[in-house]
Structures are given as C-alpha cells and as structure tokens.
PDB file of C-alpha atoms in Angstrom:
ATOM      1  CA  MET Q   1     -16.792  16.004   2.626  1.00 48.00           C
ATOM      2  CA  GLY Q   2     -14.690  15.800   5.766  1.00 52.00           C
ATOM      3  CA  VAL Q   3     -11.340  14.054   5.846  1.00 58.00           C
ATOM      4  CA  GLU Q   4     -11.279  10.903   7.966  1.00 64.00           C
ATOM      5  CA  PHE Q   5      -8.531  10.600  10.549  1.00 68.00           C
ATOM      6  CA  ASP Q   6      -6.008   8.018   9.407  1.00 77.00           C
ATOM      7  CA  PRO Q   7      -2.431   8.151  10.720  1.00 83.00           C
ATOM      8  CA  ASN Q   8      -1.296   5.722   8.015  1.00 89.00           C
ATOM      9  CA  THR Q   9      -2.364   7.886   5.070  1.00 92.00           C
ATOM     10  CA  PRO Q  10      -0.240  10.966   4.380  1.00 94.00           C
ATOM     11  CA  ASN Q  11      -2.212  14.045   5.337  1.00 90.00           C
ATOM     12  CA  ALA Q  12      -1.665  17.370   3.575  1.00 90.00           C
ATOM     13  CA  ALA Q  13      -2.140  19.446   6.750  1.00 86.00           C
ATOM     14  CA  ARG Q  14       0.256  17.272   8.741  1.00 89.00           C
ATOM     15  CA  MET Q  15       2.789  17.329   5.886  1.00 92.00           C
ATOM     16  CA  TYR Q  16       2.541  21.126   5.952  1.00 89.00           C
ATOM     17  CA  ASP Q  17       3.173  20.998   9.695  1.00 87.00           C
ATOM     18  CA  TYR Q  18       6.247  18.814   9.086  1.00 91.00           C
ATOM     19  CA  TYR Q  19       7.579  21.247   6.479  1.00 91.00           C
ATOM     20  CA  LEU Q  20       7.216  23.992   9.115  1.00 84.00           C
ATOM     21  CA  GLY Q  21       9.187  21.916  11.634  1.00 86.00           C
ATOM     22  CA  GLY Q  22       6.118  21.079  13.732  1.00 85.00           C
ATOM     23  CA  LYS Q  23       5.404  17.954  15.753  1.00 86.00           C
ATOM     24  CA  ASP Q  24       1.786  17.241  14.791  1.00 84.00           C
ATOM     25  CA  ASN Q  25       2.604  14.615  12.179  1.00 90.00           C
ATOM     26  CA  PHE Q  26       3.057  10.863  11.832  1.00 93.00           C
ATOM     27  CA  PRO Q  27       5.615   8.593  10.130  1.00 96.00           C
ATOM     28  CA  ALA Q  28       3.462   8.314   6.981  1.00 96.00           C
ATOM     29  CA  ASP Q  29       3.325  12.110   6.711  1.00 96.00           C
ATOM     30  CA  ARG Q  30       7.066  12.484   7.195  1.00 97.00           C
ATOM     31  CA  ALA Q  31       7.857   9.756   4.667  1.00 97.00           C
ATOM     32  CA  ALA Q  32       5.679  11.354   1.992  1.00 97.00           C
ATOM     33  CA  ALA Q  33       6.981  14.842   2.771  1.00 97.00           C
ATOM     34  CA  ASP Q  34      10.584  13.636   2.555  1.00 97.00           C
ATOM     35  CA  GLN Q  35       9.812  12.212  -0.899  1.00 97.00           C
ATOM     36  CA  VAL Q  36       8.438  15.598  -1.990  1.00 96.00           C
ATOM     37  CA  LEU Q  37      11.503  17.354  -0.596  1.00 95.00           C
ATOM     38  CA  ARG Q  38      13.727  15.252  -2.832  1.00 95.00           C
ATOM     39  CA  TYR Q  39      12.156  17.004  -5.818  1.00 94.00           C
ATOM     40  CA  VAL Q  40      11.524  20.437  -4.254  1.00 92.00           C
ATOM     41  CA  PRO Q  41      13.949  20.900  -1.331  1.00 91.00           C
ATOM     42  CA  GLU Q  42      13.071  24.576  -0.898  1.00 88.00           C
ATOM     43  CA  ILE Q  43       9.469  23.863   0.162  1.00 90.00           C
ATOM     44  CA  PRO Q  44      10.105  24.775   3.833  1.00 90.00           C
ATOM     45  CA  ILE Q  45      11.303  28.216   2.705  1.00 89.00           C
ATOM     46  CA  GLY Q  46       8.109  28.749   0.723  1.00 90.00           C
ATOM     47  CA  ILE Q  47       5.965  27.538   3.622  1.00 89.00           C
ATOM     48  CA  ARG Q  48       7.621  29.947   6.054  1.00 89.00           C
ATOM     49  CA  GLU Q  49       7.222  32.763   3.545  1.00 91.00           C
ATOM     50  CA  ASN Q  50       3.543  31.866   3.211  1.00 93.00           C
ATOM     51  CA  ARG Q  51       3.094  32.293   6.973  1.00 91.00           C
ATOM     52  CA  ALA Q  52       4.928  35.607   6.854  1.00 92.00           C
ATOM     53  CA  PHE Q  53       2.720  36.759   3.968  1.00 95.00           C
ATOM     54  CA  LEU Q  54      -0.382  35.816   5.971  1.00 95.00           C
ATOM     55  CA  GLN Q  55       0.775  38.002   8.846  1.00 95.00           C
ATOM     56  CA  ARG Q  56       1.617  40.985   6.625  1.00 97.00           C
ATOM     57  CA  ALA Q  57      -1.669  40.677   4.726  1.00 97.00           C
ATOM     58  CA  VAL Q  58      -3.738  40.502   7.909  1.00 97.00           C
ATOM     59  CA  ARG Q  59      -1.989  43.555   9.332  1.00 96.00           C
ATOM     60  CA  PHE Q  60      -2.552  45.408   6.054  1.00 97.00           C
ATOM     61  CA  LEU Q  61      -6.261  44.562   6.082  1.00 97.00           C
ATOM     62  CA  ALA Q  62      -6.638  45.496   9.728  1.00 96.00           C
ATOM     63  CA  GLU Q  63      -5.049  48.840   8.900  1.00 94.00           C
ATOM     64  CA  GLN Q  64      -7.705  49.240   6.178  1.00 94.00           C
ATOM     65  CA  GLY Q  65     -10.331  48.859   8.892  1.00 95.00           C
ATOM     66  CA  VAL Q  66     -11.268  45.209   8.337  1.00 97.00           C
ATOM     67  CA  ARG Q  67     -12.300  43.579  11.597  1.00 97.00           C
ATOM     68  CA  GLN Q  68     -13.678  40.228  10.375  1.00 98.00           C
ATOM     69  CA  PHE Q  69     -11.610  37.367   8.999  1.00 98.00           C
ATOM     70  CA  LEU Q  70     -12.670  34.044   7.466  1.00 98.00           C
ATOM     71  CA  ASP Q  71      -9.712  31.663   7.086  1.00 96.00           C
ATOM     72  CA  ILE Q  72     -10.733  28.691   4.920  1.00 97.00           C
ATOM     73  CA  GLY Q  73      -8.390  25.708   4.994  1.00 93.00           C
ATOM     74  CA  ALA Q  74      -6.741  27.128   8.088  1.00 87.00           C
ATOM     75  CA  GLY Q  75      -4.594  24.069   8.823  1.00 80.00           C
ATOM     76  CA  LEU Q  76      -3.039  23.096  12.125  1.00 75.00           C
ATOM     77  CA  PRO Q  77      -2.617  26.030  14.541  1.00 72.00           C
ATOM     78  CA  THR Q  78       0.878  27.447  14.715  1.00 68.00           C
ATOM     79  CA  GLN Q  79       2.423  30.688  15.932  1.00 66.00           C
ATOM     80  CA  GLN Q  80       0.976  34.058  14.894  1.00 78.00           C
ATOM     81  CA  ASN Q  81      -2.362  32.843  13.591  1.00 86.00           C
ATOM     82  CA  VAL Q  82      -4.852  35.266  12.044  1.00 91.00           C
ATOM     83  CA  HIS Q  83      -6.676  36.113  15.277  1.00 91.00           C
ATOM     84  CA  GLN Q  84      -3.410  36.768  17.088  1.00 90.00           C
ATOM     85  CA  VAL Q  85      -2.127  39.126  14.408  1.00 92.00           C
ATOM     86  CA  VAL Q  86      -5.330  41.152  14.142  1.00 92.00           C
ATOM     87  CA  ALA Q  87      -5.706  41.280  17.940  1.00 91.00           C
ATOM     88  CA  GLU Q  88      -2.545  43.391  18.041  1.00 92.00           C
ATOM     89  CA  ILE Q  89      -4.567  46.090  16.265  1.00 93.00           C
ATOM     90  CA  ASP Q  90      -8.058  45.374  17.609  1.00 94.00           C
ATOM     91  CA  PRO Q  91      -8.657  42.712  20.305  1.00 93.00           C
ATOM     92  CA  GLU Q  92     -12.381  42.779  19.454  1.00 95.00           C
ATOM     93  CA  ALA Q  93     -11.855  41.687  15.840  1.00 96.00           C
ATOM     94  CA  ARG Q  94     -13.559  38.418  14.926  1.00 96.00           C
ATOM     95  CA  THR Q  95     -12.038  35.391  13.214  1.00 95.00           C
ATOM     96  CA  VAL Q  96     -13.546  32.179  11.859  1.00 96.00           C
ATOM     97  CA  TYR Q  97     -11.295  29.220  11.046  1.00 95.00           C
ATOM     98  CA  VAL Q  98     -12.677  26.631   8.632  1.00 95.00           C
ATOM     99  CA  ASP Q  99     -11.196  23.219   7.871  1.00 93.00           C
ATOM    100  CA  ASN Q 100     -12.412  19.751   6.924  1.00 90.00           C
ATOM    101  CA  ASP Q 101      -9.651  17.842   8.731  1.00 85.00           C
ATOM    102  CA  PRO Q 102     -10.673  16.276  12.070  1.00 83.00           C
ATOM    103  CA  GLN Q 103      -7.210  16.626  13.598  1.00 80.00           C
ATOM    104  CA  VAL Q 104      -7.088  20.314  12.663  1.00 81.00           C
ATOM    105  CA  LEU Q 105     -10.543  20.872  14.157  1.00 87.00           C
ATOM    106  CA  VAL Q 106      -9.690  19.099  17.433  1.00 86.00           C
ATOM    107  CA  HIS Q 107      -6.424  21.016  17.868  1.00 81.00           C
ATOM    108  CA  ALA Q 108      -7.952  24.363  16.953  1.00 82.00           C
ATOM    109  CA  ARG Q 109     -10.981  23.977  19.225  1.00 85.00           C
ATOM    110  CA  ALA Q 110      -8.825  22.880  22.160  1.00 83.00           C
ATOM    111  CA  LEU Q 111      -6.482  25.815  21.679  1.00 76.00           C
ATOM    112  CA  LEU Q 112      -9.163  28.422  21.081  1.00 75.00           C
ATOM    113  CA  GLN Q 113     -12.008  27.306  23.331  1.00 73.00           C
ATOM    114  CA  ASP Q 114     -11.512  30.275  25.665  1.00 75.00           C
ATOM    115  CA  SER Q 115     -11.328  32.844  22.850  1.00 85.00           C
ATOM    116  CA  PRO Q 116     -14.810  34.355  22.412  1.00 90.00           C
ATOM    117  CA  GLN Q 117     -13.734  36.341  19.340  1.00 93.00           C
ATOM    118  CA  VAL Q 118     -12.712  33.144  17.529  1.00 92.00           C
ATOM    119  CA  LEU Q 119     -14.886  30.418  15.989  1.00 93.00           C
ATOM    120  CA  VAL Q 120     -13.793  27.079  14.527  1.00 92.00           C
ATOM    121  CA  VAL Q 121     -16.180  25.289  12.148  1.00 94.00           C
ATOM    122  CA  GLU Q 122     -16.016  22.277   9.885  1.00 94.00           C
ATOM    123  CA  GLY Q 123     -16.285  23.092   6.200  1.00 95.00           C
ATOM    124  CA  ASP Q 124     -14.899  22.184   2.803  1.00 95.00           C
ATOM    125  CA  LEU Q 125     -13.757  24.768   0.254  1.00 96.00           C
ATOM    126  CA  ARG Q 126     -15.321  22.622  -2.456  1.00 96.00           C
ATOM    127  CA  GLU Q 127     -18.706  23.529  -0.923  1.00 96.00           C
ATOM    128  CA  PRO Q 128     -18.353  27.315  -0.592  1.00 96.00           C
ATOM    129  CA  GLY Q 129     -22.081  27.910  -0.261  1.00 96.00           C
ATOM    130  CA  GLU Q 130     -22.225  25.745   2.842  1.00 97.00           C
ATOM    131  CA  ILE Q 131     -19.422  27.777   4.406  1.00 97.00           C
ATOM    132  CA  MET Q 132     -20.822  31.190   3.541  1.00 97.00           C
ATOM    133  CA  ASP Q 133     -24.336  30.199   4.686  1.00 97.00           C
ATOM    134  CA  HIS Q 134     -23.195  28.247   7.752  1.00 97.00           C
ATOM    135  CA  PRO Q 135     -25.428  29.414  10.625  1.00 97.00           C
ATOM    136  CA  GLU Q 136     -22.524  29.672  13.084  1.00 96.00           C
ATOM    137  CA  VAL Q 137     -20.450  31.644  10.601  1.00 97.00           C
ATOM    138  CA  ARG Q 138     -23.411  33.956   9.966  1.00 97.00           C
ATOM    139  CA  ALA Q 139     -23.907  34.420  13.704  1.00 97.00           C
ATOM    140  CA  HIS Q 140     -20.231  35.159  14.368  1.00 97.00           C
ATOM    141  CA  LEU Q 141     -19.598  37.483  11.425  1.00 98.00           C
ATOM    142  CA  ASN Q 142     -21.690  40.459  10.326  1.00 97.00           C
ATOM    143  CA  PHE Q 143     -22.272  40.112   6.586  1.00 97.00           C
ATOM    144  CA  ASP Q 144     -23.290  43.766   6.411  1.00 97.00           C
ATOM    145  CA  GLU Q 145     -19.689  44.745   7.181  1.00 97.00           C
ATOM    146  CA  PRO Q 146     -16.439  43.987   5.293  1.00 98.00           C
ATOM    147  CA  ILE Q 147     -14.989  40.491   5.668  1.00 98.00           C
ATOM    148  CA  ALA Q 148     -11.551  39.270   4.614  1.00 98.00           C
ATOM    149  CA  VAL Q 149     -11.486  35.719   3.251  1.00 98.00           C
ATOM    150  CA  LEU Q 150      -8.137  33.940   3.331  1.00 98.00           C
ATOM    151  CA  LEU Q 151      -7.408  31.089   0.912  1.00 98.00           C
ATOM    152  CA  LEU Q 152      -3.752  30.442   1.613  1.00 96.00           C
ATOM    153  CA  ALA Q 153      -1.952  27.429   0.158  1.00 95.00           C
ATOM    154  CA  ILE Q 154      -5.253  25.630  -0.363  1.00 96.00           C
ATOM    155  CA  LEU Q 155      -6.303  26.324  -3.951  1.00 97.00           C
ATOM    156  CA  HIS Q 156      -3.497  24.123  -5.256  1.00 97.00           C
ATOM    157  CA  PHE Q 157      -5.386  21.228  -3.655  1.00 96.00           C
ATOM    158  CA  ILE Q 158      -8.532  21.992  -5.671  1.00 96.00           C
ATOM    159  CA  PRO Q 159      -8.509  20.225  -9.072  1.00 96.00           C
ATOM    160  CA  ASP Q 160      -9.985  21.864 -12.164  1.00 96.00           C
ATOM    161  CA  SER Q 161     -12.799  19.313 -12.029  1.00 96.00           C
ATOM    162  CA  ASP Q 162     -14.004  21.027  -8.827  1.00 96.00           C
ATOM    163  CA  ASP Q 163     -14.100  24.402 -10.624  1.00 97.00           C
ATOM    164  CA  PRO Q 164     -11.792  26.574  -8.492  1.00 98.00           C
ATOM    165  CA  LEU Q 165     -12.751  29.692 -10.458  1.00 97.00           C
ATOM    166  CA  GLY Q 166     -16.403  28.998  -9.681  1.00 97.00           C
ATOM    167  CA  ILE Q 167     -15.581  28.436  -6.010  1.00 98.00           C
ATOM    168  CA  ILE Q 168     -13.750  31.754  -5.790  1.00 98.00           C
ATOM    169  CA  GLY Q 169     -16.553  33.504  -7.638  1.00 97.00           C
ATOM    170  CA  GLY Q 170     -19.154  32.041  -5.282  1.00 96.00           C
ATOM    171  CA  ILE Q 171     -17.277  33.293  -2.239  1.00 97.00           C
ATOM    172  CA  ARG Q 172     -16.649  36.693  -3.807  1.00 97.00           C
ATOM    173  CA  GLY Q 173     -20.315  37.049  -4.667  1.00 96.00           C
ATOM    174  CA  ALA Q 174     -21.385  36.331  -1.086  1.00 97.00           C
ATOM    175  CA  LEU Q 175     -19.170  39.033   0.412  1.00 97.00           C
ATOM    176  CA  PRO Q 176     -20.372  42.538   1.235  1.00 95.00           C
ATOM    177  CA  GLU Q 177     -18.862  45.600  -0.416  1.00 93.00           C
ATOM    178  CA  GLY Q 178     -15.480  46.571   0.998  1.00 95.00           C
ATOM    179  CA  SER Q 179     -14.480  42.968   1.618  1.00 98.00           C
ATOM    180  CA  TYR Q 180     -11.186  41.391   0.574  1.00 98.00           C
ATOM    181  CA  MET Q 181      -9.872  38.070  -0.649  1.00 98.00           C
ATOM    182  CA  VAL Q 182      -6.319  36.927   0.139  1.00 98.00           C
ATOM    183  CA  MET Q 183      -4.900  34.033  -1.881  1.00 98.00           C
ATOM    184  CA  SER Q 184      -1.628  32.178  -2.340  1.00 98.00           C
ATOM    185  CA  HIS Q 185      -0.856  29.308  -4.691  1.00 97.00           C
ATOM    186  CA  VAL Q 186       2.273  27.343  -5.650  1.00 95.00           C
ATOM    187  CA  ALA Q 187       3.444  28.050  -9.212  1.00 95.00           C
ATOM    188  CA  VAL Q 188       5.530  25.543 -11.168  1.00 94.00           C
ATOM    189  CA  ASP Q 189       6.849  27.844 -13.897  1.00 92.00           C
ATOM    190  CA  GLU Q 190      10.482  27.429 -12.917  1.00 88.00           C
ATOM    191  CA  ARG Q 191      10.489  23.683 -12.401  1.00 89.00           C
ATOM    192  CA  PRO Q 192       7.679  22.025 -14.373  1.00 93.00           C
ATOM    193  CA  GLU Q 193       9.582  18.733 -14.472  1.00 95.00           C
ATOM    194  CA  ALA Q 194       9.119  18.340 -10.691  1.00 93.00           C
ATOM    195  CA  ALA Q 195       5.332  18.653 -10.964  1.00 95.00           C
ATOM    196  CA  PRO Q 196       4.395  15.104 -12.093  1.00 96.00           C
ATOM    197  CA  PRO Q 197       6.317  13.236  -9.346  1.00 97.00           C
ATOM    198  CA  VAL Q 198       5.065  15.620  -6.642  1.00 96.00           C
ATOM    199  CA  GLU Q 199       1.493  15.242  -7.895  1.00 97.00           C
ATOM    200  CA  GLY Q 200       2.032  11.472  -7.804  1.00 97.00           C
ATOM    201  CA  ILE Q 201       3.130  11.542  -4.163  1.00 96.00           C
ATOM    202  CA  TYR Q 202       0.132  13.629  -3.126  1.00 96.00           C
ATOM    203  CA  ARG Q 203      -2.173  11.275  -5.013  1.00 94.00           C
ATOM    204  CA  SER Q 204      -1.831   8.859  -2.099  1.00 92.00           C
ATOM    205  CA  ALA Q 205      -2.388  11.630   0.464  1.00 92.00           C
ATOM    206  CA  SER Q 206      -5.548  13.180   1.905  1.00 87.00           C
ATOM    207  CA  ALA Q 207      -5.583  15.890  -0.767  1.00 89.00           C
ATOM    208  CA  GLN Q 208      -4.281  15.967  -4.327  1.00 92.00           C
ATOM    209  CA  PHE Q 209      -1.724  18.595  -5.247  1.00 96.00           C
ATOM    210  CA  VAL Q 210      -2.501  20.369  -8.527  1.00 97.00           C
ATOM    211  CA  ALA Q 211       0.478  21.847 -10.358  1.00 96.00           C
ATOM    212  CA  ARG Q 212      -0.385  25.127 -12.078  1.00 97.00           C
ATOM    213  CA  MET Q 213       1.568  27.723 -14.020  1.00 96.00           C
ATOM    214  CA  SER Q 214       1.345  31.403 -13.093  1.00 96.00           C
ATOM    215  CA  SER Q 215      -0.862  31.981 -16.163  1.00 97.00           C
ATOM    216  CA  GLU Q 216      -3.390  29.549 -14.637  1.00 97.00           C
ATOM    217  CA  ILE Q 217      -3.234  31.168 -11.188  1.00 98.00           C
ATOM    218  CA  GLU Q 218      -3.589  34.835 -12.113  1.00 97.00           C
ATOM    219  CA  PRO Q 219      -7.229  34.434 -13.300  1.00 97.00           C
ATOM    220  CA  PHE Q 220      -8.166  33.518  -9.713  1.00 98.00           C
ATOM    221  CA  PHE Q 221      -7.860  37.253  -8.978  1.00 98.00           C
ATOM    222  CA  ASP Q 222     -10.225  38.301 -11.775  1.00 96.00           C
ATOM    223  CA  GLY Q 223     -13.133  40.345 -10.483  1.00 94.00           C
ATOM    224  CA  LEU Q 224     -11.060  41.794  -7.639  1.00 97.00           C
ATOM    225  CA  ASP Q 225      -9.346  45.152  -7.339  1.00 97.00           C
ATOM    226  CA  VAL Q 226      -5.865  43.817  -6.603  1.00 98.00           C
ATOM    227  CA  ALA Q 227      -3.800  45.878  -4.175  1.00 98.00           C
ATOM    228  CA  GLU Q 228      -0.237  46.849  -5.005  1.00 97.00           C
ATOM    229  CA  PRO Q 229       2.171  45.268  -5.759  1.00 97.00           C
ATOM    230  CA  GLY Q 230      -0.249  42.917  -7.535  1.00 97.00           C
ATOM    231  CA  VAL Q 231       0.067  39.150  -7.898  1.00 97.00           C
ATOM    232  CA  VAL Q 232       3.687  38.466  -6.965  1.00 95.00           C
ATOM    233  CA  ASN Q 233       5.945  35.972  -5.232  1.00 94.00           C
ATOM    234  CA  LEU Q 234       5.408  35.744  -1.480  1.00 94.00           C
ATOM    235  CA  HIS Q 235       8.536  37.617  -0.431  1.00 91.00           C
ATOM    236  CA  GLU Q 236       7.730  40.453  -2.851  1.00 92.00           C
ATOM    237  CA  TRP Q 237       4.387  41.339  -1.249  1.00 96.00           C
ATOM    238  CA  ARG Q 238       4.969  44.405   0.955  1.00 95.00           C
ATOM    239  CA  PRO Q 239       8.044  43.006   2.746  1.00 91.00           C
ATOM    240  CA  ASP Q 240       8.714  44.292   6.261  1.00 86.00           C
ATOM    241  CA  SER Q 241      12.381  44.766   5.465  1.00 76.00           C
ATOM    242  CA  PRO Q 242      14.657  44.652   2.418  1.00 69.00           C
ATOM    243  CA  VAL Q 243      14.787  41.151   0.952  1.00 60.00           C
ATOM    244  CA  LEU Q 244      17.995  39.487   2.100  1.00 56.00           C
ATOM    245  CA  ALA Q 245      18.659  37.439  -1.029  1.00 51.00           C
ATOM    246  CA  PRO Q 246      16.839  34.197  -0.197  1.00 57.00           C
ATOM    247  CA  PRO Q 247      17.604  31.291  -2.523  1.00 61.00           C
ATOM    248  CA  LEU Q 248      14.418  31.964  -4.478  1.00 60.00           C
ATOM    249  CA  GLU Q 249      14.767  35.729  -4.783  1.00 63.00           C
ATOM    250  CA  LYS Q 250      15.516  35.711  -8.520  1.00 64.00           C
ATOM    251  CA  VAL Q 251      13.015  32.997  -9.419  1.00 66.00           C
ATOM    252  CA  LYS Q 252      10.269  34.417 -11.596  1.00 73.00           C
ATOM    253  CA  SER Q 253       7.217  32.542 -10.248  1.00 79.00           C
ATOM    254  CA  TYR Q 254       7.241  29.882  -7.562  1.00 88.00           C
ATOM    255  CA  PHE Q 255       4.561  30.767  -4.950  1.00 94.00           C
ATOM    256  CA  LEU Q 256       2.216  33.542  -6.011  1.00 96.00           C
ATOM    257  CA  CYS Q 257       0.055  35.634  -3.721  1.00 98.00           C
ATOM    258  CA  GLY Q 258      -2.149  38.682  -3.762  1.00 98.00           C
ATOM    259  CA  VAL Q 259      -4.796  40.681  -1.913  1.00 98.00           C
ATOM    260  CA  GLY Q 260      -7.846  41.988  -3.733  1.00 98.00           C
ATOM    261  CA  SER Q 261     -10.885  43.982  -2.692  1.00 97.00           C
ATOM    262  CA  VAL Q 262     -14.390  43.075  -3.794  1.00 95.00           C
ATOM    263  CA  LYS Q 263     -15.631  45.521  -6.415  1.00 84.00           C
TER     264      LYS Q 263
END
C-alpha cells in the first residue's frame, strides 16, 4: 500500500517537512499546510517538540541498553535522526527506518547508503505483520534481543477502520521481552472545534488525519509497562531543562506521548 509520488496532491510527510521549516515540499503541500495553520497555528511548535521527544526517548532507551531501533513512518530525514542520536552512545547500534512514501524512501536511501548500521525499507503501518516479518528487517535486527519500535506522529493517520489498537498489539506481540514501544499522537481535547476542518483538509492529502481525544489515545499504551512520567504532553516527558513557558505549557492535552516496555 505504497503512496504514489504526486507533487500536485498534498503529502503528509512533505507537509510535516514544511511545518518544520524544511525545503522538501511542493506548492500543493504548502497550500494545504497553510490552510491547517489557520486553524492550528501552533503546529510547528508541536512538531519541533515531537522531534525533541524522539531524541530524548532514544537516549533514554539507549541508556537502558537498547541497541536496536525500528522507526515506522520515519518521514523525511532531518537533523538528529534516530541512528544519529543512538550513535552518540553506541556507534554499533542498529536502526531500521520504514516508510511507504517513495520520496521519503529515495531521500533516506541516498542519505544513508554508506551507513552499514542503518537500513531503509518500504512498509506500511497498516500491514504490521509484513514489517515485522520483512526478511531484510529480520536480517538487520536480532529478534532475540530487545528492540525499540517508534510510532511517532503516525497513529493519528490511522483511522479506526484500520484497527490501530490491533496494529499496536500485533507489533507488541512480535517483540522480544525487554523491548519498548515509543508513541506520540495529537490530542484535540483543548480545541475540538478545529478538528473537523483540519480533517477535511487532510482528506485531500496522501493520508487522512484522525482527530482523537486523550481518552481515545491512552488505550494505545495498554499492555505496556509505561515509564515515568506516563502518557503526557511532549514537553513534559523527561525534559532536558526546566520548561520555559511555551505557549502550550498550560494546555491539558494537545500532543501526547509515552514510552512503554513490553511485559
């Protein structure tokens, strides 16, 4: 279920890149993203916080001894990717990036072709069994040792009809003991009125955005032993420094995240 390359259809990965201030996007992506920003102008803050959470979570897991990382829905490469963060602790650690977007795959393979510890494969989160049983993934990662699976800012593109809880459960069940799952998901508790127009904009994009409340997101962590501080907003998860009052600091739930170990 790969995504066909089409510069005239807004693409979720390229919109994400635009929110981050990147250059790997087209006019259709920028136009759609600008429409979304009219309703949720703080999206770039949340996106940057999501990247910062990724880096803190990877460091935390590396400190726990995890040396294998499976990043599903990795998106376009940017600074401080998973393999770069974990290499600061162990240059021999292994990383697999999975995506179903042809532009993401081309960019990632070009950038990482000389990195023997890194593998890039095509895969779709909606087919978790194909990812977990992928022969290249199985050859690159040792499924007898702990693996950290990252599902960052991707589950809110999986509609209920595709059974996200079942997808997460399938991945969790394929992981060896001592493994971890890292997840983040936009929450619309504070601004539910913005959800319908944003969902409408993404309806014409490469992936549909699914608005969920925190009460619908928290069950994604069921079956995991969730590390402190639990399922919280991005900036609240083990911050490197005291929070400097960002605009969203006092918002109850806007972009939830958590790290859980496989029981």
